[in-house]
Amino acid sequence: MIYFETEIKHTDKTLEALARMQYNLFNAKTKIFWQIASVVLVFIGVLNFSAYWGILVAAAGCYMLTNIYAIPSHTAHQVSDQLKNSGMAYPHSRYRFLENEMEIASLPSGQRDGSLTYADVCKLGEDLQYFYLFRKDSGGYMISKTALGDKSASFRSFIEQKTGLYFSRGIPIVRFIRFLKRKRR
């Protein structure tokens, strides 16, 4: 039985969104270290703003803070460039969510590429536009909330139940609020 079925046609923006969510979920320590180092540099720079080097240190800290997603964005742009240079089209896939697995097919051919059992999903992510399912730190799938329409909430519940995991939004306060809501149930 097919519980949900959806398609995605990747673009530059979807590849970048996937790379950013992957970075949020799998590189939290790196991201936190980067943010702390940035704030420390800004603080040291502000304390020494009267010296020329204080301005440079503060500027370096600000630059680091505004470029937290430089690594995943660069990776996504490299993949996009490789696709464009090779003449290949961006991936276009159909996902069917069955009882024990997600079936993956290439479009427009409809040829089955494989499947992902829910037990193989190691992380779930969510932003305002997509749900993300990751099988490992270097491979994931994204499902458009727009394509799901009014079934987004039931999709979230279905995947959380099947995987035994919860969707992470990557924003600490939102994760904390969801954690409290789950505790009350």
Coordinates of C-alpha atoms in Angstrom, one line a residue:
M1 CA 0.0 0.0 0.0
I2 CA 1.3 3.5 -0.9
Y3 CA 0.8 5.9 2.0
F4 CA 2.4 8.9 0.4
E5 CA 3.8 9.7 -3.1
T6 CA 5.7 12.7 -4.1
E7 CA 8.2 14.0 -6.7
I8 CA 11.1 16.4 -6.6
K9 CA 13.0 18.0 -9.4
H10 CA 16.3 19.3 -8.0
T11 CA 17.6 22.8 -8.8
D12 CA 20.6 24.9 -7.5
K13 CA 18.4 26.0 -4.6
T14 CA 17.3 22.5 -3.6
L15 CA 20.8 21.2 -3.6
E16 CA 21.9 24.1 -1.5
A17 CA 19.1 23.5 1.0
L18 CA 19.9 19.8 1.2
A19 CA 23.6 20.6 1.8
R20 CA 22.8 23.1 4.5
M21 CA 20.5 20.7 6.4
Q22 CA 23.1 18.0 6.1
Y23 CA 25.6 20.4 7.6
N24 CA 23.2 21.4 10.4
L25 CA 22.5 17.8 11.4
F26 CA 25.9 16.1 11.0
N27 CA 28.3 19.0 11.8
A28 CA 26.8 20.6 14.8
K29 CA 30.1 20.6 16.8
T30 CA 31.9 22.3 13.9
K31 CA 29.1 24.8 13.5
I32 CA 29.1 25.6 17.3
F33 CA 32.9 25.9 17.4
W34 CA 32.7 28.3 14.3
Q35 CA 30.1 30.4 16.0
I36 CA 32.0 30.6 19.4
A37 CA 35.3 31.5 17.6
S38 CA 33.5 34.2 15.7
V39 CA 31.9 35.7 18.7
V40 CA 35.3 35.6 20.6
L41 CA 37.0 37.4 17.7
V42 CA 34.3 40.1 17.6
F43 CA 34.5 40.6 21.4
I44 CA 38.3 40.8 21.3
G45 CA 38.1 43.2 18.3
V46 CA 35.5 45.5 20.1
L47 CA 37.6 45.6 23.3
N48 CA 40.6 46.7 21.2
F49 CA 38.8 48.8 18.7
S50 CA 41.1 51.8 19.2
A51 CA 44.0 49.8 17.7
Y52 CA 44.0 49.1 14.0
W53 CA 44.3 45.4 14.6
G54 CA 41.2 45.4 16.8
I55 CA 39.1 46.6 13.8
L56 CA 40.6 43.8 11.7
V57 CA 39.9 41.1 14.3
A58 CA 36.3 42.3 14.8
A59 CA 35.8 42.3 11.0
A60 CA 37.2 38.8 10.7
G61 CA 34.8 37.7 13.4
C62 CA 31.8 39.3 11.6
Y63 CA 32.9 37.7 8.4
M64 CA 33.0 34.3 10.0
L65 CA 29.6 34.8 11.6
T66 CA 28.0 35.7 8.3
N67 CA 29.6 32.8 6.5
I68 CA 28.6 29.9 8.7
Y69 CA 27.1 28.1 5.6
A70 CA 30.1 28.7 3.3
I71 CA 31.2 25.1 3.4
P72 CA 27.8 23.5 2.5
S73 CA 27.0 26.2 0.0
H74 CA 30.3 25.7 -1.7
T75 CA 29.7 21.9 -1.9
A76 CA 26.2 22.4 -3.4
H77 CA 27.6 24.9 -6.0
Q78 CA 30.3 22.4 -6.9
V79 CA 27.7 19.7 -7.5
S80 CA 25.6 22.1 -9.6
D81 CA 28.6 23.1 -11.7
Q82 CA 29.6 19.5 -12.3
L83 CA 26.0 18.7 -13.5
K84 CA 26.0 21.8 -15.7
N85 CA 29.5 21.1 -17.2
S86 CA 28.7 17.4 -17.9
G87 CA 25.4 18.3 -19.6
M88 CA 23.5 16.1 -17.2
A89 CA 20.1 17.2 -16.0
Y90 CA 19.4 17.8 -12.3
P91 CA 18.0 14.7 -10.6
H92 CA 14.2 14.2 -10.8
S93 CA 12.8 11.6 -8.6
R94 CA 9.5 10.1 -7.4
Y95 CA 9.3 8.8 -3.8
R96 CA 6.6 6.3 -2.7
F97 CA 6.3 5.7 1.0
L98 CA 5.2 2.1 1.6
E99 CA 4.8 0.1 4.8
N100 CA 8.5 -0.6 5.5
E101 CA 10.4 1.4 2.9
M102 CA 10.6 4.4 0.7
E103 CA 10.7 3.4 -3.0
I104 CA 12.8 5.7 -5.2
A105 CA 12.3 6.0 -9.0
S106 CA 14.0 8.2 -11.6
L107 CA 11.8 10.4 -13.7
P108 CA 10.7 10.7 -16.4
S109 CA 11.5 7.0 -17.0
G110 CA 9.9 5.8 -13.8
Q111 CA 12.6 3.2 -13.5
R112 CA 13.0 2.1 -9.9
D113 CA 16.4 3.2 -8.6
G114 CA 16.2 1.5 -5.2
S115 CA 14.7 1.9 -1.8
L116 CA 15.4 3.1 1.6
T117 CA 14.1 1.1 4.6
Y118 CA 12.9 3.2 7.5
A119 CA 15.3 1.4 9.7
D120 CA 18.2 2.7 7.6
V121 CA 17.3 6.4 8.2
C122 CA 19.7 7.9 10.7
K123 CA 18.6 11.5 10.8
L124 CA 15.5 13.6 10.0
G125 CA 15.5 17.3 9.3
E126 CA 12.9 19.9 8.5
D127 CA 12.8 23.5 7.4
L128 CA 9.9 25.7 6.2
Q129 CA 9.8 24.1 2.8
Y130 CA 11.1 20.5 3.0
F131 CA 11.4 17.4 5.1
Y132 CA 14.8 15.7 4.9
L133 CA 15.6 12.0 5.4
F134 CA 19.3 11.0 5.7
R135 CA 20.6 7.5 5.4
K136 CA 24.1 8.5 6.3
D137 CA 26.1 11.7 6.6
S138 CA 26.7 11.9 2.9
G139 CA 23.3 11.0 1.4
G140 CA 19.8 12.3 1.9
Y141 CA 16.4 12.9 0.3
M142 CA 14.2 15.9 0.5
I143 CA 10.4 15.9 0.3
S144 CA 8.6 19.1 -0.6
K145 CA 5.9 20.2 1.9
T146 CA 4.2 22.0 -0.9
A147 CA 3.9 18.7 -2.9
L148 CA 2.4 17.0 0.2
G149 CA -0.1 19.8 0.6
D150 CA -2.4 19.3 3.6
K151 CA -0.8 15.9 4.3
S152 CA 2.4 17.4 5.8
A153 CA 1.5 16.8 9.4
S154 CA 0.4 13.2 8.8
F155 CA 3.6 12.6 6.7
R156 CA 5.7 13.9 9.7
S157 CA 3.9 11.6 12.1
F158 CA 4.1 8.6 9.7
I159 CA 7.9 9.0 9.2
E160 CA 8.6 9.6 12.9
Q161 CA 6.6 6.5 13.8
K162 CA 8.3 4.3 11.1
T163 CA 11.9 5.5 11.9
G164 CA 11.6 6.0 15.6
L165 CA 13.3 9.4 15.1
Y166 CA 12.0 13.0 15.3
F167 CA 12.4 15.7 12.8
S168 CA 15.0 18.3 13.8
R169 CA 14.5 21.9 12.6
G170 CA 18.1 22.8 13.3
I171 CA 17.0 25.8 15.4
P172 CA 17.7 25.0 19.1
I173 CA 14.7 26.8 20.6
V174 CA 12.3 25.0 18.2
R175 CA 13.9 21.7 19.0
F176 CA 13.5 22.5 22.8
I177 CA 9.8 23.4 22.4
R178 CA 9.1 20.2 20.4
F179 CA 11.0 18.2 23.1
L180 CA 8.7 19.6 25.8
K181 CA 5.6 18.9 23.7
R182 CA 6.7 15.2 23.3
K183 CA 7.3 14.9 27.0
R184 CA 3.8 16.0 27.8
R185 CA 2.3 13.3 25.6

